Coordinates of C-alpha atoms in Angstrom, one line a residue:
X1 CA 33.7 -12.9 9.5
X2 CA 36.7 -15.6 9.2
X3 CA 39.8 -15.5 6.5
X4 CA 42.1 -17.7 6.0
X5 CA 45.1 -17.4 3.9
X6 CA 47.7 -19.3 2.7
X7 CA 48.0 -21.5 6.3
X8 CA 50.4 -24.4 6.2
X9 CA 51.0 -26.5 9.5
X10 CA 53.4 -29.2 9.9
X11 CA 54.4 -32.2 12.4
X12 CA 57.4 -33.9 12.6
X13 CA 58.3 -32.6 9.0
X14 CA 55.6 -34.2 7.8
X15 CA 52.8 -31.2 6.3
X16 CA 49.2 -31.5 7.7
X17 CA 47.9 -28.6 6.3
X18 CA 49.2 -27.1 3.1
X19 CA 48.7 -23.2 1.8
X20 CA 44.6 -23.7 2.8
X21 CA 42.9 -20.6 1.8
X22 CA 39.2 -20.6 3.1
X23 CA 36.2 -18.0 3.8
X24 CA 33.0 -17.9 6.0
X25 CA 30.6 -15.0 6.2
X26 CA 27.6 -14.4 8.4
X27 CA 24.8 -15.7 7.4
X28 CA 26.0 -19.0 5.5
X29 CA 27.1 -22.4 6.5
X30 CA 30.6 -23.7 5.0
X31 CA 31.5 -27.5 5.2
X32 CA 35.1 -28.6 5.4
X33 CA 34.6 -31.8 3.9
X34 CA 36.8 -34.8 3.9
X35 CA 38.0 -38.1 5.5
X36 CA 39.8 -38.6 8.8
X37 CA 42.9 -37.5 8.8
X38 CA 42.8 -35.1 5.8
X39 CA 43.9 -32.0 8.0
X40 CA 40.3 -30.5 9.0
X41 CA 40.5 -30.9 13.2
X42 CA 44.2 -29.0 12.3
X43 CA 42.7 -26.1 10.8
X44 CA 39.7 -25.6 13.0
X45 CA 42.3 -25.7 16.3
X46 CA 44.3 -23.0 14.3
X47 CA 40.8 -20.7 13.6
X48 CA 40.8 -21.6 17.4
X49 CA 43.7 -20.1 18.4
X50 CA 44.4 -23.3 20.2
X51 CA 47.8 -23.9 17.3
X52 CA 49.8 -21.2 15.7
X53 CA 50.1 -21.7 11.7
X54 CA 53.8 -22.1 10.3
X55 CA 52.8 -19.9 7.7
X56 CA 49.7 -17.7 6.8
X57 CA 47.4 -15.6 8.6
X58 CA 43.6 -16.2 10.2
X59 CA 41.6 -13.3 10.4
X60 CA 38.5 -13.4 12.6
X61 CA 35.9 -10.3 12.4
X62 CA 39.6 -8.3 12.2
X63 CA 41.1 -10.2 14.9
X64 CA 43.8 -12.5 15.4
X65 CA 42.7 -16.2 16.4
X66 CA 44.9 -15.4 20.0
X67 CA 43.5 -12.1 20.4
X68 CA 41.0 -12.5 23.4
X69 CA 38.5 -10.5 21.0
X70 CA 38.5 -12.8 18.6
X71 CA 37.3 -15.4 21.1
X72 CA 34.3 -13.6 22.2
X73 CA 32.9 -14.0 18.6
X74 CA 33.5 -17.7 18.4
X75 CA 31.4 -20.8 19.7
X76 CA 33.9 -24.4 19.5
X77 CA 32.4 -27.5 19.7
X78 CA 35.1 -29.8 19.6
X79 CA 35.0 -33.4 17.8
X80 CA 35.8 -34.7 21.7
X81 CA 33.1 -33.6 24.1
X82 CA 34.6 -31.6 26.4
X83 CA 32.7 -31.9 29.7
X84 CA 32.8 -33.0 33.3
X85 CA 31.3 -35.9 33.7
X86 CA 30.4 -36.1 37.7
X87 CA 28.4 -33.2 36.7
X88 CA 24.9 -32.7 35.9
X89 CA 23.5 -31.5 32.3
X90 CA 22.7 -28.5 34.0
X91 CA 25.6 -27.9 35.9
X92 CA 28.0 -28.5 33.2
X93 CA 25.9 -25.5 31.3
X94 CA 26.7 -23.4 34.3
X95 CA 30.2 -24.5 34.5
X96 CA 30.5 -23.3 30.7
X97 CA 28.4 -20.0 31.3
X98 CA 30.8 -19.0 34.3
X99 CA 33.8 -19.2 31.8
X100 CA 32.5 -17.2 29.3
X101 CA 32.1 -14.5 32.1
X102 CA 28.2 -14.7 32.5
X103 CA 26.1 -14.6 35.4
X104 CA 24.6 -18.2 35.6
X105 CA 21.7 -16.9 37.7
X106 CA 20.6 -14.1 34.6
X107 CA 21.6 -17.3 32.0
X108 CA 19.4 -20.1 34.0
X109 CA 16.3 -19.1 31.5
X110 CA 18.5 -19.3 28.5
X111 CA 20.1 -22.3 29.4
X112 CA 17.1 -24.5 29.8
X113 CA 15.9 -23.0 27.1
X114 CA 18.8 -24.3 25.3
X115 CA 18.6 -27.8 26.7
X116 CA 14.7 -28.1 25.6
X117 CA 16.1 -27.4 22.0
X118 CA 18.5 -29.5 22.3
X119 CA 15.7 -32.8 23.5
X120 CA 18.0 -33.0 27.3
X121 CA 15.3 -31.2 29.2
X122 CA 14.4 -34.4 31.2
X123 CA 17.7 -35.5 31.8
X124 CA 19.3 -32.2 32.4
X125 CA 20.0 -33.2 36.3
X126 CA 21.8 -36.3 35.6
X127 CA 24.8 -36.7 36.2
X128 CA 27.0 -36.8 32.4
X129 CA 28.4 -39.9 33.0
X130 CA 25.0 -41.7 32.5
X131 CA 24.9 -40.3 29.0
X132 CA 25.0 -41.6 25.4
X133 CA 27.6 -40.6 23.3
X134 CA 24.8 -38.8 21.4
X135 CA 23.6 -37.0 24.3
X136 CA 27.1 -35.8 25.1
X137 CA 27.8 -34.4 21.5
X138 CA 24.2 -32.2 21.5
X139 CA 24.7 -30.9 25.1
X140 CA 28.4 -29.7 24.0
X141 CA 26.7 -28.0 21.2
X142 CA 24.3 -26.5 23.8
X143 CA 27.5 -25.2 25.9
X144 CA 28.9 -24.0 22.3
X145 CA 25.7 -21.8 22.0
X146 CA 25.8 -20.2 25.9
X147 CA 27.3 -16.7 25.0
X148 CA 25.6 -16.3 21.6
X149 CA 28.5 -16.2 19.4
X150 CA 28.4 -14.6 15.8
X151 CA 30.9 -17.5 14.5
X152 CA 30.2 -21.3 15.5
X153 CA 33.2 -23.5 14.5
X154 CA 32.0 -27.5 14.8
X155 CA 34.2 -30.2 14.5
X156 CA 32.4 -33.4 13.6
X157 CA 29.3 -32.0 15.8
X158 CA 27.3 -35.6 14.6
X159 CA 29.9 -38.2 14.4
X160 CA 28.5 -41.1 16.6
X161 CA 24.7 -40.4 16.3
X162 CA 22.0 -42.0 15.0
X163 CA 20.2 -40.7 11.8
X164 CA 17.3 -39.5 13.8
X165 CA 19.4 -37.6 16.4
X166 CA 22.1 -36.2 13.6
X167 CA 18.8 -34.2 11.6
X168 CA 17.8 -32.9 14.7
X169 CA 20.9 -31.3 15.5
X170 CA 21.1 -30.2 11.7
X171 CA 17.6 -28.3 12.4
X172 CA 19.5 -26.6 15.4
X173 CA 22.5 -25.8 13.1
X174 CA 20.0 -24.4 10.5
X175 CA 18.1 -22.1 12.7
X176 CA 21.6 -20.7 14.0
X177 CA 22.6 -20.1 10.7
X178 CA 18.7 -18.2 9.9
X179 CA 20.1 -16.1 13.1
X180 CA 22.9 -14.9 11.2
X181 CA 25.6 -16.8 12.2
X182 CA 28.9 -17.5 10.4
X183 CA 29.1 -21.6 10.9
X184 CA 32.4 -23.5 9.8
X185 CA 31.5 -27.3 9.5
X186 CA 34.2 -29.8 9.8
X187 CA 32.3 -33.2 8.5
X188 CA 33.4 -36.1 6.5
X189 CA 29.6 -37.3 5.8
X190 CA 29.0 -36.5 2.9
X191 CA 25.1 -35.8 3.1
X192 CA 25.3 -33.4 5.8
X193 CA 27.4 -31.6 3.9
X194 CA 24.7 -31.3 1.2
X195 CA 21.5 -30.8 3.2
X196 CA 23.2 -28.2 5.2
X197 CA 25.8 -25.8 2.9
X198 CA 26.1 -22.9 1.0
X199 CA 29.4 -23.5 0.1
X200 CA 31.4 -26.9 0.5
X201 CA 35.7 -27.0 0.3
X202 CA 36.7 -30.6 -0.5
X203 CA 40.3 -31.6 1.9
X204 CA 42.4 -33.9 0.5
X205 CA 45.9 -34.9 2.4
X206 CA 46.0 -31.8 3.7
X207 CA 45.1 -29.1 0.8
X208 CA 42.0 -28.1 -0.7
X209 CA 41.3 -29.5 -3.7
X210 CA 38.0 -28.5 -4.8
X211 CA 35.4 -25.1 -4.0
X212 CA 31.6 -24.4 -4.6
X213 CA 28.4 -25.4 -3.9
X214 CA 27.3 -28.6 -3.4
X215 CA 25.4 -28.5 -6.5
X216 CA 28.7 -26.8 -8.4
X217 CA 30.2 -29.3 -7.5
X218 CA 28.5 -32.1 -8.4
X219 CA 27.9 -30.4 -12.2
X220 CA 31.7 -30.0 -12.1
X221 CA 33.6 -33.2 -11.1
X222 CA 30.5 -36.2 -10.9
X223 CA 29.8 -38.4 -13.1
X224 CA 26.6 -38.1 -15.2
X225 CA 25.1 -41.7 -13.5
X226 CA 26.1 -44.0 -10.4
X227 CA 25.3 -47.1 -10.3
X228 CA 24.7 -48.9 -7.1
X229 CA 25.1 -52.8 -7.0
X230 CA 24.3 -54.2 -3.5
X231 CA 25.9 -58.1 -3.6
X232 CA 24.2 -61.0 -1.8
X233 CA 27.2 -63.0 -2.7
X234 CA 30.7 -61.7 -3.1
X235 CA 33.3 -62.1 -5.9
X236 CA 35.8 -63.8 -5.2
X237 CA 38.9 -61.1 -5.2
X238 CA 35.9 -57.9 -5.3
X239 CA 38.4 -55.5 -5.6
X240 CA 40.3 -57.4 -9.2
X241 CA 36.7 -57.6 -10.2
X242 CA 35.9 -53.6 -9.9
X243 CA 39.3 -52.9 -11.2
X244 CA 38.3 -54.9 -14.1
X245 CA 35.5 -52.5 -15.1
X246 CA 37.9 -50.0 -15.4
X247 CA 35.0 -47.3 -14.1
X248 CA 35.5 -45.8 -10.4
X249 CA 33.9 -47.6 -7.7
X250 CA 33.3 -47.4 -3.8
X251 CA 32.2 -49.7 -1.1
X252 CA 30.4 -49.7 1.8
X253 CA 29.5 -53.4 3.6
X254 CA 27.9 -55.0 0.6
X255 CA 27.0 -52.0 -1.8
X256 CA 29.0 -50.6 -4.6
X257 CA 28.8 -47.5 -6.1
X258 CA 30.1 -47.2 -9.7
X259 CA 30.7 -44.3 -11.7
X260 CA 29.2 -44.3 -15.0
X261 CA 29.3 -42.2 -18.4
X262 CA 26.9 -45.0 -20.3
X263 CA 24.4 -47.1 -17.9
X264 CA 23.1 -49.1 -20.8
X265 CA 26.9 -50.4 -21.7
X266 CA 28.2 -50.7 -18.2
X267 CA 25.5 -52.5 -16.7
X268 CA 25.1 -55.7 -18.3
X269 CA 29.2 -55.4 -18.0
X270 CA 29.6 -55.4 -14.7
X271 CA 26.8 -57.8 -14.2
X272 CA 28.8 -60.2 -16.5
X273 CA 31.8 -59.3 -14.6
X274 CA 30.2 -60.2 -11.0
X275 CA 29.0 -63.6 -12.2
X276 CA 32.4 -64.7 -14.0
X277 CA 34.3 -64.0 -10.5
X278 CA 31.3 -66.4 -8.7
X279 CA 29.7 -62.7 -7.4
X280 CA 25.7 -62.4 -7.4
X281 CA 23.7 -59.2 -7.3
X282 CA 20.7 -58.7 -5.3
X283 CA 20.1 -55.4 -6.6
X284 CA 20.9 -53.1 -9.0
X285 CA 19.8 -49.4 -9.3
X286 CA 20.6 -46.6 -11.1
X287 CA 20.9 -43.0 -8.5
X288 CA 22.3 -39.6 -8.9
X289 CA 25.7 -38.2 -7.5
X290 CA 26.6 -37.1 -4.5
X291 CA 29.5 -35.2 -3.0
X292 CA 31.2 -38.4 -2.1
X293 CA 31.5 -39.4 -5.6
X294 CA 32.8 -35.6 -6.4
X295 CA 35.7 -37.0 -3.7
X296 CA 36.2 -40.2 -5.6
X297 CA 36.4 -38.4 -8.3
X298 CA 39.1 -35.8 -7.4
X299 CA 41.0 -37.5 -4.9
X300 CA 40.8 -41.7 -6.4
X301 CA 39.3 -42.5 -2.9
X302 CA 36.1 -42.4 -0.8
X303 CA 35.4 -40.2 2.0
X304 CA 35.0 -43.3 4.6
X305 CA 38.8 -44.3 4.0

C-alpha cells in the first residue's frame, strides 16, 4: 500500500529527514516512533503530498503522493486539528464529507454513526469551540474516517488526552485496522506503540535507526532488567548521581528508570549512591522493558526529550 525509499528532506541546509526507507501494507498497523522533533510530522506531510522530498520516491497503492488518485486512498489526521470552530460537530462532518465529493444527505447515517463510535453523539450540535482538546482530536479522526479510506496516516492522533480517552480511540484504531486498513502511526508514546503495532521504526534526528516488532525489538536492543526508583527526596545534583552508576537511566517527575544487566549488584549500588548525595527512595521495583528503553538504548536519550 505505501513505499517509501530513500526520502531525504531538508530546511535551511539543515537535514530533517535523512535516506528514510519505510513500508505499510493493508491489514497492519506501523508506528513511527520517536520524540518531538525527530522528523516524523516531515515524513507523514511528504506521504501526504502536502511537501515534495529532495530526494527519493513515495509510492502509494502505485501512485504518486500528488497524484489526485493517491489521495482518494488516504485518510490524514493531522497532529493540529483541523476544523472550523463556529461550526457544529455535525456540521464540521458535513463540511469534510462535501470535500471528499460525497453527498452529505446519503452520508448523514454514516456520519452519526461515526460520531457514536467516536463517544460525540450528544455533543454533535455544539458548536467546536466549546470543545476539549480531546474532543477535537477524536472528531478529526471521525472526519479522517468520512470517505472510507484503505490507508489512514495519523499524526499524534492522542497527544493531549487523558488515558481513558487515548484507549478508546486506540479500540477505534484497532477495529480499522480488523477492516483492512493500511494505518501509519506517527507517536512518540511509547506504549501506544506497543499495544497497537505490528511493526514499530524507531526515528532518531531524522533517520531510522531501528526496525521490527515491538517485541523484536525489545529482545534486540533492551536491557535484560529496569529498575525503577521513584525518589521522595532528591539528590542533590540527580543527574552526577545517575552518571555515577555508570548504567543508563531516564526520568520522569520523580521516577527513574535504570538499565540493568545484574539487579542483585546494581541495586544496593544505586541505593548507596542516592543516600551519599542526601537522595531517599520511596520505592524501588524491578519491571521489564519497554520501547522507550530500546530508545535510550539506541539513541542515549528518552523519548520525552
Amino acid at each position: 500500500m505505501l513505499v517509501v525509499e530513500d526520502v531525504w528532506k531538508s530546511f535551511n541546509n539543515k537535514s530533517v529527514l535523512k535516506g528514510v526507507n519505510l513500508e505499510v501494507k493493508e491489514g497492519e498497523v506501523v508506528s513511527l516512533l520517536g520524540p518531538n522533533g525527530a522528523g516524523k510530522t516531515t515524513l507523514l506531510k511528504i506521504v501526504t503530498g502536502i511537501l515534495r522530498p529532495d530526494r527519493g520516491k513515495v509510492v502509494i497503492n502505485g501512485f504518486n503522493p500528488e497524484d489526485l488518485r493517491a489521495r482518494t486512498f488516504i485518510g490524514f489526521c493531522p497532529q493540529e486539528p483541523g476544523l472550523i470552530e463556529d461550526l457544529t460537530g455535525l456540521e464540521n462532518m458535513l463540511f469534510y464529507a462535501r470535500l471528499q465529493g460525497l453527498d452529505g444527505r446519503k452520508v448523514i447515517g454514516k456520519i452519526k454513526e461515526l460520531l457514536k463510535n467516536m463517544g460525540l453523539a450528544m455533543d454533535m450540535n455544539k458548536p467546536v469551540r466549546k470543545y476539549s482538546g480531546g474532543m477535537k482530536k477524536k472528531l478529526s479522526l471521525a472526519t479522517t474516517l468520512i470517505h472510507d479510506p484503505k490507508m489512514l496516516i495519523l499524526d499524534e492522533p492522542t497527544t493531549g488526552m487523558d488515558p481513558g480517552v487515548r484507549r478508546d480511540v486506540w479500540k477505534i484504531i484497532e477495529e480499522e485496522r480488523k477492516s483492512n486498513k493500511a494505518i501509519l502511526l506517527a507517536t512518540h508514546y511509547m506504549e501506544e506503540a506497543e499495544v497497537l503495532s505490528d511493526r514499530v521504526y524507531i526515528i532518531n534526528q531524522g533517520g531510522i535507526v531501528a526496525v521490527g516488532t515491538p517485541e523484536e525489538l525489545k529482545s534486540r536492543y533492551a536491557p535484560p532488567s529496569v529498575i525503577e526508583i521513584e525518589l521522595y527526596k532528591f539528590p542533590k545534583d540527580i543527574d552526577e548521581t545517575f552518571r555515577g552508576s555508570s548504567l543508563s537511566y531516564t526520568m520522569h517527575e520523580n521516577k527513574v528508570r535504570v538499565h540493568s544487566e545484574n539487579t542483585e549488584e546494581d541495586i544496593p549500588r544505586l541505593v548507596t549512591l542516592i543516600h551519599e548525595k542526601g537522595g531517599a527512595v520511596r520505592s524501588l521495583n524491578v519491571t521489564k522493558p519497554t520501547l522507550e528503553d530500546v530508545f535510550l538504548r539506541l539513541t542515549g536519550r528518552g523519548l520525552n526529550i
